[in-house]
Structures are given as structure tokens and as C-alpha cells.
Amino acid sequence: MFATKKTLEKLLQIYQKEIRRQISMTVSVTNSDAMAPRLDQTVTKPQPNEETGLPKKLLKLQKYHRFLSSLTPQEMPMATRGLSVSKDQSREFMACFPDIVRDLTETGKHIDVPEATKWLAKLLQYNVPNGKKNRGLATVLAYKMLEKPENLTPENIRLANIMGWCTEMFHTHHLLLNDIMEGTDMRRGTPCWHRRPDVGLGGINDAILVQTAMYSTLKKYFSTKPYYKNVLETFNEMLLKCSTGQYLEKSMSKTDKPDLSQFTMDKYEAITKYKTSYYTFQMPVTLSLLMTGVNDPETHRQAKAILLEMGEFFQIQDDFLDCFGDPAVIGKNGTDIQDGKCTWLAVVALQRATPAQKQIMEESYGSDKPEDVARIKDLYEELQLPHTYSVYEEATYDLLRTQIQQVTRGLPHDLFFKILDNIFRRTTNVSVSQSKKEKETFQDMLPYVLDSVVKSQKLSEVPDVSNWIKKILDYNLSGGKKTRGLITVFSYEMLESPENITEESLRQARIMGWCVEMLQAYLIILDDIMDGSTTRRGVPCWYRMPDVGLGAINDSILIYTSIFHTLKTNFSGKPQYNDILDLFNETLLFTSIGQHLDYTMAHRSKNDYSLFTIDRYNAIVKFKTAYYTCKLPCCLGLLLANRTDKEMHAVAENILLDLGNYFQIQDDYIDCFGDESITGKAGTDIQEGKCTWLAVQALQRCNVEQRALFEECYGSKEPKDVEQIKRLYEQLHLPEVYREYERTIYNSIMQRTRALPGSFGASFTALVTRLLNMLYKRNQ
């Protein structure tokens, strides 16, 4: 018996340190006899006629150790074969998925864009249910083991299964973007989604659709639950963790050849912790704890400490399998060596390698030539890394079992043992000066917002990520008119009762405005990638920067998670907090639907203009622009003013969506006829063949000869063709048609707004009047 718990913890620390020293996790060691395989750990080589059922690769590796659980087929670990659950549990889990898809696509949602809902169903069915479903099944398993028996009702179990599918959708969102950024070809034995001929870079938007489908599912089933707020915050926090890990990994492969000097164990552990451990192990258990009403911080801390250790081993196991696993079993060909990734094998190899062996790493690591890949694998075997891994595997298993037994906050040890054994598989008008002043005041709030993000405790241990996030935000939030952020602020000012407006409430409104601007920046980054744009606001698009590229996809997620960090920091104590989160999530869903409609239109078969109708155009505008440009900032103003009446919001929405339609039609006109020195960007709608208001109007008015000209030149990047289209628009008098439309829509919106009754009607009319005066006859 140990005298005290403190003594035991000290001994455990010494034990863990010794394990790590032996496997070269923190110090370099030479190839000593201590690392050579022991005679009692060898396996007799089978005779040629023996029926072993083992692949040749395994037979070759068995010389290193009597038991390599990661490679023994009958003992396959979770990283390969998935979480071990009963057939009934697996069937119960799978039975929930069709219901979730139906809820998202067949319950009267988005009836004006049926093709978008069909696409969402196809997207979900192809990508979500076909993996090992470790995270989803772990969520259900944890809930059943943590919940009181009397609360394990069929309805609660069904909710746990739905929560599990939300974790799977989260995982799918991560994989879709990761596969695009890494140029992966296969996933789960089938072509990656973005490799399908009808997808391509549209897969970026599809990933957002999956993410928003997740949030929609959470809202439908859990919005009335007391733990809903914490669940949302968990998902948002995990998104930040994952994208932080993605950035750390991506930052190490910015050049053609990997910089092996960065391949340290500290760097590797940081990548593993953020990219894998948090959302693969901590998230399912955290969600289950929340569902069972456990909010005690110490309980969550103890669970997190163990689960992150498990997550680190899980990734090390995955690295090992990528190199030495059988593709027929793991469902993919390992590419870590070819991709030049910072893996556990590479780090340990560099720690042990002689100068000559390091030269082999420098020459061959990161090459996709088969002979170079073979050289690296031979080097790993020469350095006896399979044996090192097997020693590490057993030592880690024993250490984790000891740590589990030290859990003291009422957490069932069996839960952690179950996960452990699965891993190891052992068992109004505003003057110009006033507008300028308001914009300056709004701009003055940005440093605070940036500091609250980049100096947060969560990023303190990864300062290079913190610095990178600041660079992303500085670049992508600078410039621009700040229209949406400013609308948020003065929406609050004009909808709040005068006696409630204070410096602090205005400060919070400005912070909320910057959250809207961050959403705009997030959407713009992805839109520029998908559209192939070159400049934005007079400077190169973010992804065009030499040190960014397609890593901008992950950078956009870092912006997105910054939104929710800012919201949590400043608004989590407000009664409207859940409504604010729901509004952001709903807006992203609608915007990504619009983005999908716009993208598919731009990538249709050339000269197919059958969908260039005003109804189709209005659908694209409604979803892609109107929701986040007009409805979001104004409804946030309503919520900040504590106006939560749903009928009031519905009335506001109808008018605001028409206002958003007007805004987009203006944008289309400016893209074609605007002055680039004023707008800050070169118009590209004609070159990209977009379904714009001008194009729709032209097709409605042109004769046979003009239509032939339109079909020949529209969508061409040739300057002469672009000029032909612009001249056609002028021949059809579209500038005059636009000006008449502008007058008509202005009068219509004003008339409807003025008809609204009561104090709300008066304040809302003042708000809409101010918005219209901002937009009317703008030129940028």
C-alpha cells in the first residue's frame, strides 16, 4: 500500500517519464542492445505449407514482438475496426440515421429549393454513415454507462443515439475539408467526396452543409434541454481545437519538402492533442456527461486528463497502421510518408538516426516515389521502430489502467476500461460625418475582439497558432465597408428602448457586429476559393497569399470558431444567448444552401440556361445573401434589445429578405457597371457564368440573334467576350430597367414597413428607412 495519494501520483509520474525515455519520446537514444528484440518475444517462422492466415507484412513484423495488437487480425484495435459494441447496439444506432436525414430534408424545409434538399440527402448518405462510427458509438456507450438506470428510457436512449450522429456529422465535416486540403483520393474504401465529378471544390460548401445539418439536428432535439447551451459550446470549442490542430499540421508542410528540423515530439504531441484527441475521445464523454446532468468541473477535468492520453495513443496507433497496416483492412493506402507528415514514427526515427540515416530521411521523406517510400520503411525497420512501438503500446496500456483506477469523482471506471480495451483490443438618414464617426467607433472595438480571441487561455499553449489567427483576422477583417457589422449596431440602437441604451450595451452591440463581420470574412474566404477569385477589397484574396493556399479552408474555420469564442465570452450569461447561437447557425445553413445553388449554376453544362429564371435567381439571393446580410444583423439587434417575440421576428424577416434581394441585385449591377477603383474588386460574374439579375433580365428580353450572342460569350474569360455581354446589356437598356426597379422596390418596402402598428412598427420603420438610405443608389 502507498502511504498517500500524493506519493502514488509521484511514482506514476516517474514511471511515465521512464517509459517515455525508453521509447525516445523526449530524448535521442542510440540503437542499443536494450532496444533489440528479446528471444522470448520472437515467433517461430511458419513453414511454407502452414495455414497461418496472416499477411506477409505481419509475419515480417512479428519478429519484433510476440504481441502486436495493432497488427493481429483477430485482435484489431479501434483505429482499424471500430468500437466494439453489440450487434443490437449497432443496429439501434444505424436505425436513427434515416430519421435524421428525413428530418433535415423531407419535413417541408426549403420547399422552394427541392434540389438543394435532395443534394443534402445525397451528401449525408454518402459521407456520414459509412465509417467505423467510433465517436458516435462512444457517445451512446458513455451515456448508457453514466446515466442512472431509472433514466435509461427508450426516448433518452434515442436522444443519445441522435447525439452520437451529431458527433459523426462533426467528424464528417472535418474529413471533407481535410481530404480537400490534402488532396486525398480515397476515404473509407471509396473515392473522396470532392473527387466525384459533380462535386470538386464545391465540397467546401458541402462540408458546411453537413456542419449546419448537425446544428439543425441539435436544435430540433435538444433546444429545450437544460444542457443545450453547454452542448453547443462543446461542439464550437471542439471545432476550434480541430482547426488549431489542422493548422499546426498544415504549417509543417508549406513547402515541397518537409522541414524535418520541426519534427519534435513536443510539436507532434500538440498536433495530436488538437487534431485528434479532443474530439475523438473527450467530446463523446463530455457530451454524455452533460446529457446526464454532470456539470462539476473537476469531474470533467479528470475525465479529460485520461481521455487525452488515450487520444494520443490512438493517433500513434494510427500512424503505425498507416505505415505497416494492411490497406485491405484499414480501408485506405497509407500516405503519411508520401505526404511528409509529422508522425510518431518519423519523429522517433529522427531522434535515433545516425547522420547517414538522417540523410536518407532528408532525401526520401515526403517523396511519392515508391522506391523512396520503401527506403523510409526499411529505415524504420532498421531502427527497430515496430519493436519500440510494441513496447510503448504495452507500457501505455498498463499506465492508463493505473490512471483510471485513480479517478475519484464518481466516474465509472468501467467506462474508461471499455474505451481502453477497445483501443488496444485486448478485452433614419445619417450624415457622412456621423457615419464616419460611427465606423471609427466600431473599428476601435476590433483590437479588443482580437485580443479576446488570440490571448485566450485555450491558445496559450500554442502561441504560433495564436499569432497565425491574429494574422488571419487582421488581413480578412481589414478593408471593406463593414456594412453588416454597422447594421447590427444601429439595429440595436434603433430597436432598444432609449432608457436601456448605455455605453456598455453599445459596446456589446459593437462586439456582436464584429461577430457578424467575422462570419462575412469566413464566407468570403471560402467563396473566393470556389469562385477562383484573385482580389478582394483591392488586395489579393487570402488563399492567394504565398504562405496560405488551400490552407485557407482551415483558416476560415479558425475565423468561424473565433465567432463562437467571442459570443461565449461576452454573451453566455444573457437569457437570449441560445437564440443568438441558433440565429448564427441557422444563417450559416441558409447561406451554404444558397452557395450550393450558386455554385451548381456556375458549373452547369455550358449554354444550359434553362434555370436562369427569376424564381431560381430569387432563391439563390434569398439563401446566399439576404439571410446573412439583412436578417442576421437586424434580428441580432432585436435580440440584444430583448425583443424575442417570434411573430415580431417573422414580420421583420419578410421585409428584411426583400431588402436583401434588393442589396444583391444592386451588387450584380455594380459587379458589371461599377468602377473598380471605387468597389475595390474586378467584377467576375460574367466570366464565371453566374446566374445574376442582369443575365436573367437579358435572357427574358433578347431576340434569337441576341440570345445566340449571349450563349456564345457568357461565361467566357476572354475580355472581348465580356465586353460583348456588357454591350448587349446596354442594347437591352438594362441600366434603365435597373434604375426603375430600384425606385419600385424602395417604395414597396417603405410602404409595407410604414403599415406596421405600434411602437415596434415605429422603431422598425426608422431602422428600415436608414437601411434603405444606405443602399439606395450606392455605387460600391
mmCIF file of N, CA and C in Angstrom, residues 227-287:
data_model
loop_
_atom_site.group_PDB
_atom_site.id
_atom_site.type_symbol
_atom_site.label_atom_id
_atom_site.label_comp_id
_atom_site.label_asym_id
_atom_site.label_seq_id
_atom_site.Cartn_x
_atom_site.Cartn_y
_atom_site.Cartn_z
ATOM 1 N N TYR A 227 -29.172 21.303 -20.829
ATOM 2 C CA TYR A 227 -27.763 21.220 -21.183
ATOM 3 C C TYR A 227 -27.469 21.714 -22.606
ATOM 4 N N TYR A 228 -28.485 22.221 -23.315
ATOM 5 C CA TYR A 228 -28.311 22.615 -24.727
ATOM 6 C C TYR A 228 -27.185 23.628 -24.929
ATOM 7 N N LYS A 229 -27.170 24.654 -24.077
ATOM 8 C CA LYS A 229 -26.130 25.678 -24.196
ATOM 9 C C LYS A 229 -24.736 25.062 -24.090
ATOM 10 N N ASN A 230 -24.545 24.192 -23.103
ATOM 11 C CA ASN A 230 -23.226 23.583 -22.912
ATOM 12 C C ASN A 230 -22.861 22.652 -24.059
ATOM 13 N N VAL A 231 -23.865 21.977 -24.621
ATOM 14 C CA VAL A 231 -23.612 21.101 -25.765
ATOM 15 C C VAL A 231 -23.141 21.920 -26.961
ATOM 16 N N LEU A 232 -23.840 23.022 -27.236
ATOM 17 C CA LEU A 232 -23.431 23.884 -28.349
ATOM 18 C C LEU A 232 -22.013 24.397 -28.146
ATOM 19 N N GLU A 233 -21.723 24.824 -26.924
ATOM 20 C CA GLU A 233 -20.388 25.340 -26.648
ATOM 21 C C GLU A 233 -19.334 24.254 -26.802
ATOM 22 N N THR A 234 -19.688 23.016 -26.452
ATOM 23 C CA THR A 234 -18.743 21.906 -26.623
ATOM 24 C C THR A 234 -18.410 21.698 -28.091
ATOM 25 N N PHE A 235 -19.448 21.650 -28.932
ATOM 26 C CA PHE A 235 -19.197 21.482 -30.364
ATOM 27 C C PHE A 235 -18.370 22.641 -30.923
ATOM 28 N N ASN A 236 -18.697 23.869 -30.515
ATOM 29 C CA ASN A 236 -17.955 25.022 -31.020
ATOM 30 C C ASN A 236 -16.499 25.000 -30.558
ATOM 31 N N GLU A 237 -16.296 24.601 -29.295
ATOM 32 C CA GLU A 237 -14.930 24.518 -28.782
ATOM 33 C C GLU A 237 -14.138 23.435 -29.512
ATOM 34 N N MET A 238 -14.786 22.296 -29.773
ATOM 35 C CA MET A 238 -14.091 21.219 -30.469
ATOM 36 C C MET A 238 -13.721 21.604 -31.894
ATOM 37 N N LEU A 239 -14.568 22.436 -32.513
ATOM 38 C CA LEU A 239 -14.250 22.907 -33.857
ATOM 39 C C LEU A 239 -12.978 23.752 -33.838
ATOM 40 N N LEU A 240 -12.841 24.592 -32.807
ATOM 41 C CA LEU A 240 -11.619 25.382 -32.655
ATOM 42 C C LEU A 240 -10.418 24.471 -32.432
ATOM 43 N N LYS A 241 -10.580 23.474 -31.563
ATOM 44 C CA LYS A 241 -9.471 22.551 -31.286
ATOM 45 C C LYS A 241 -9.007 21.869 -32.575
ATOM 46 N N CYS A 242 -9.981 21.333 -33.344
ATOM 47 C CA CYS A 242 -9.630 20.602 -34.561
ATOM 48 C C CYS A 242 -8.931 21.485 -35.573
ATOM 49 N N SER A 243 -9.448 22.689 -35.776
ATOM 50 C CA SER A 243 -8.838 23.557 -36.775
ATOM 51 C C SER A 243 -7.484 24.064 -36.303
ATOM 52 N N THR A 244 -7.299 24.189 -34.989
ATOM 53 C CA THR A 244 -5.970 24.517 -34.454
ATOM 54 C C THR A 244 -4.985 23.404 -34.791
ATOM 55 N N GLY A 245 -5.392 22.156 -34.544
ATOM 56 C CA GLY A 245 -4.535 21.020 -34.895
ATOM 57 C C GLY A 245 -4.260 20.941 -36.376
ATOM 58 N N GLN A 246 -5.311 21.223 -37.176
ATOM 59 C CA GLN A 246 -5.140 21.207 -38.632
ATOM 60 C C GLN A 246 -4.116 22.249 -39.064
ATOM 61 N N TYR A 247 -4.197 23.435 -38.437
ATOM 62 C CA TYR A 247 -3.222 24.485 -38.789
ATOM 63 C C TYR A 247 -1.805 24.052 -38.410
ATOM 64 N N LEU A 248 -1.651 23.500 -37.200
ATOM 65 C CA LEU A 248 -0.323 23.079 -36.771
ATOM 66 C C LEU A 248 0.269 22.068 -37.742
ATOM 67 N N GLU A 249 -0.571 21.128 -38.188
ATOM 68 C CA GLU A 249 -0.084 20.124 -39.133
ATOM 69 C C GLU A 249 0.222 20.729 -40.492
ATOM 70 N N LYS A 250 -0.695 21.594 -40.947
ATOM 71 C CA LYS A 250 -0.526 22.207 -42.266
ATOM 72 C C LYS A 250 0.695 23.122 -42.304
ATOM 73 N N SER A 251 0.978 23.788 -41.178
ATOM 74 C CA SER A 251 2.099 24.723 -41.138
ATOM 75 C C SER A 251 3.438 24.020 -41.307
ATOM 76 N N MET A 252 3.452 22.706 -41.105
ATOM 77 C CA MET A 252 4.696 21.953 -41.228
ATOM 78 C C MET A 252 4.897 21.404 -42.634
ATOM 79 N N SER A 253 3.934 21.646 -43.526
ATOM 80 C CA SER A 253 4.065 21.128 -44.888
ATOM 81 C C SER A 253 3.760 22.214 -45.913
ATOM 82 N N LYS A 254 4.284 23.421 -45.658
ATOM 83 C CA LYS A 254 4.017 24.544 -46.561
ATOM 84 C C LYS A 254 4.946 24.554 -47.776
ATOM 85 N N THR A 255 5.990 23.739 -47.734
ATOM 86 C CA THR A 255 6.922 23.685 -48.853
ATOM 87 C C THR A 255 6.869 22.305 -49.484
ATOM 88 N N ASP A 256 7.522 22.159 -50.609
ATOM 89 C CA ASP A 256 7.503 20.869 -51.305
ATOM 90 C C ASP A 256 8.144 19.766 -50.468
ATOM 91 N N LYS A 257 9.196 20.124 -49.739
ATOM 92 C CA LYS A 257 9.865 19.138 -48.893
ATOM 93 C C LYS A 257 9.624 19.490 -47.433
ATOM 94 N N PRO A 258 9.316 18.502 -46.591
ATOM 95 C CA PRO A 258 9.075 18.801 -45.178
ATOM 96 C C PRO A 258 10.333 19.296 -44.490
ATOM 97 N N ASP A 259 10.143 20.225 -43.553
ATOM 98 C CA ASP A 259 11.259 20.736 -42.762
ATOM 99 C C ASP A 259 11.418 19.825 -41.549
ATOM 100 N N LEU A 260 12.326 18.877 -41.656
ATOM 101 C CA LEU A 260 12.459 17.855 -40.615
ATOM 102 C C LEU A 260 12.980 18.417 -39.305
ATOM 103 N N SER A 261 13.544 19.626 -39.324
ATOM 104 C CA SER A 261 14.022 20.218 -38.072
ATOM 105 C C SER A 261 12.857 20.533 -37.130
ATOM 106 N N GLN A 262 11.649 20.644 -37.684
ATOM 107 C CA GLN A 262 10.467 20.917 -36.869
ATOM 108 C C GLN A 262 9.841 19.650 -36.297
ATOM 109 N N PHE A 263 10.330 18.498 -36.709
ATOM 110 C CA PHE A 263 9.736 17.228 -36.288
ATOM 111 C C PHE A 263 10.200 16.875 -34.873
ATOM 112 N N THR A 264 9.621 17.575 -33.899
ATOM 113 C CA THR A 264 9.948 17.304 -32.497
ATOM 114 C C THR A 264 8.766 16.628 -31.826
ATOM 115 N N MET A 265 9.025 15.969 -30.705
ATOM 116 C CA MET A 265 7.937 15.283 -30.021
ATOM 117 C C MET A 265 6.945 16.282 -29.441
ATOM 118 N N ASP A 266 7.436 17.443 -28.988
ATOM 119 C CA ASP A 266 6.515 18.463 -28.480
ATOM 120 C C ASP A 266 5.548 18.916 -29.561
ATOM 121 N N LYS A 267 6.058 19.152 -30.761
ATOM 122 C CA LYS A 267 5.208 19.582 -31.873
ATOM 123 C C LYS A 267 4.222 18.479 -32.242
ATOM 124 N N TYR A 268 4.724 17.254 -32.291
ATOM 125 C CA TYR A 268 3.845 16.132 -32.622
ATOM 126 C C TYR A 268 2.717 15.978 -31.611
ATOM 127 N N GLU A 269 3.043 16.057 -30.334
ATOM 128 C CA GLU A 269 2.018 15.900 -29.302
ATOM 129 C C GLU A 269 0.982 17.018 -29.359
ATOM 130 N N ALA A 270 1.405 18.230 -29.707
ATOM 131 C CA ALA A 270 0.452 19.337 -29.836
ATOM 132 C C ALA A 270 -0.502 19.092 -30.996
ATOM 133 N N ILE A 271 0.026 18.633 -32.128
ATOM 134 C CA ILE A 271 -0.823 18.332 -33.278
ATOM 135 C C ILE A 271 -1.822 17.241 -32.926
ATOM 136 N N THR A 272 -1.339 16.180 -32.312
ATOM 137 C CA THR A 272 -2.194 15.047 -31.954
ATOM 138 C C THR A 272 -3.291 15.454 -30.986
ATOM 139 N N LYS A 273 -2.914 16.208 -29.987
ATOM 140 C CA LYS A 273 -3.874 16.638 -28.970
ATOM 141 C C LYS A 273 -5.003 17.442 -29.593
ATOM 142 N N TYR A 274 -4.639 18.412 -30.442
ATOM 143 C CA TYR A 274 -5.650 19.313 -31.003
ATOM 144 C C TYR A 274 -6.391 18.701 -32.182
ATOM 145 N N LYS A 275 -5.708 17.934 -33.009
ATOM 146 C CA LYS A 275 -6.369 17.426 -34.213
ATOM 147 C C LYS A 275 -7.178 16.162 -33.957
ATOM 148 N N THR A 276 -6.795 15.378 -32.960
ATOM 149 C CA THR A 276 -7.442 14.082 -32.758
ATOM 150 C C THR A 276 -8.025 13.892 -31.362
ATOM 151 N N SER A 277 -7.212 14.081 -30.341
ATOM 152 C CA SER A 277 -7.606 13.636 -29.000
ATOM 153 C C SER A 277 -8.862 14.310 -28.481
ATOM 154 N N TYR A 278 -8.943 15.630 -28.654
ATOM 155 C CA TYR A 278 -10.081 16.351 -28.092
ATOM 156 C C TYR A 278 -11.407 15.832 -28.628
ATOM 157 N N TYR A 279 -11.552 15.770 -29.956
ATOM 158 C CA TYR A 279 -12.887 15.456 -30.471
ATOM 159 C C TYR A 279 -13.134 13.965 -30.639
ATOM 160 N N THR A 280 -12.077 13.160 -30.668
ATOM 161 C CA THR A 280 -12.276 11.721 -30.797
ATOM 162 C C THR A 280 -12.556 11.054 -29.462
ATOM 163 N N PHE A 281 -11.955 11.554 -28.386
ATOM 164 C CA PHE A 281 -12.127 10.917 -27.086
ATOM 165 C C PHE A 281 -12.834 11.794 -26.064
ATOM 166 N N GLN A 282 -12.372 13.020 -25.905
ATOM 167 C CA GLN A 282 -13.004 13.852 -24.884
ATOM 168 C C GLN A 282 -14.438 14.209 -25.244
ATOM 169 N N MET A 283 -14.694 14.573 -26.497
ATOM 170 C CA MET A 283 -16.013 15.072 -26.878
ATOM 171 C C MET A 283 -17.148 14.080 -26.606
ATOM 172 N N PRO A 284 -17.077 12.813 -27.020
ATOM 173 C CA PRO A 284 -18.198 11.906 -26.740
ATOM 174 C C PRO A 284 -18.511 11.770 -25.250
ATOM 175 N N VAL A 285 -17.477 11.694 -24.423
ATOM 176 C CA VAL A 285 -17.713 11.539 -22.988
ATOM 177 C C VAL A 285 -18.240 12.833 -22.385
ATOM 178 N N THR A 286 -17.695 13.975 -22.809
ATOM 179 C CA THR A 286 -18.182 15.270 -22.321
ATOM 180 C C THR A 286 -19.659 15.450 -22.642
ATOM 181 N N LEU A 287 -20.054 15.134 -23.865
ATOM 182 C CA LEU A 287 -21.460 15.255 -24.260
ATOM 183 C C LEU A 287 -22.337 14.339 -23.415
#
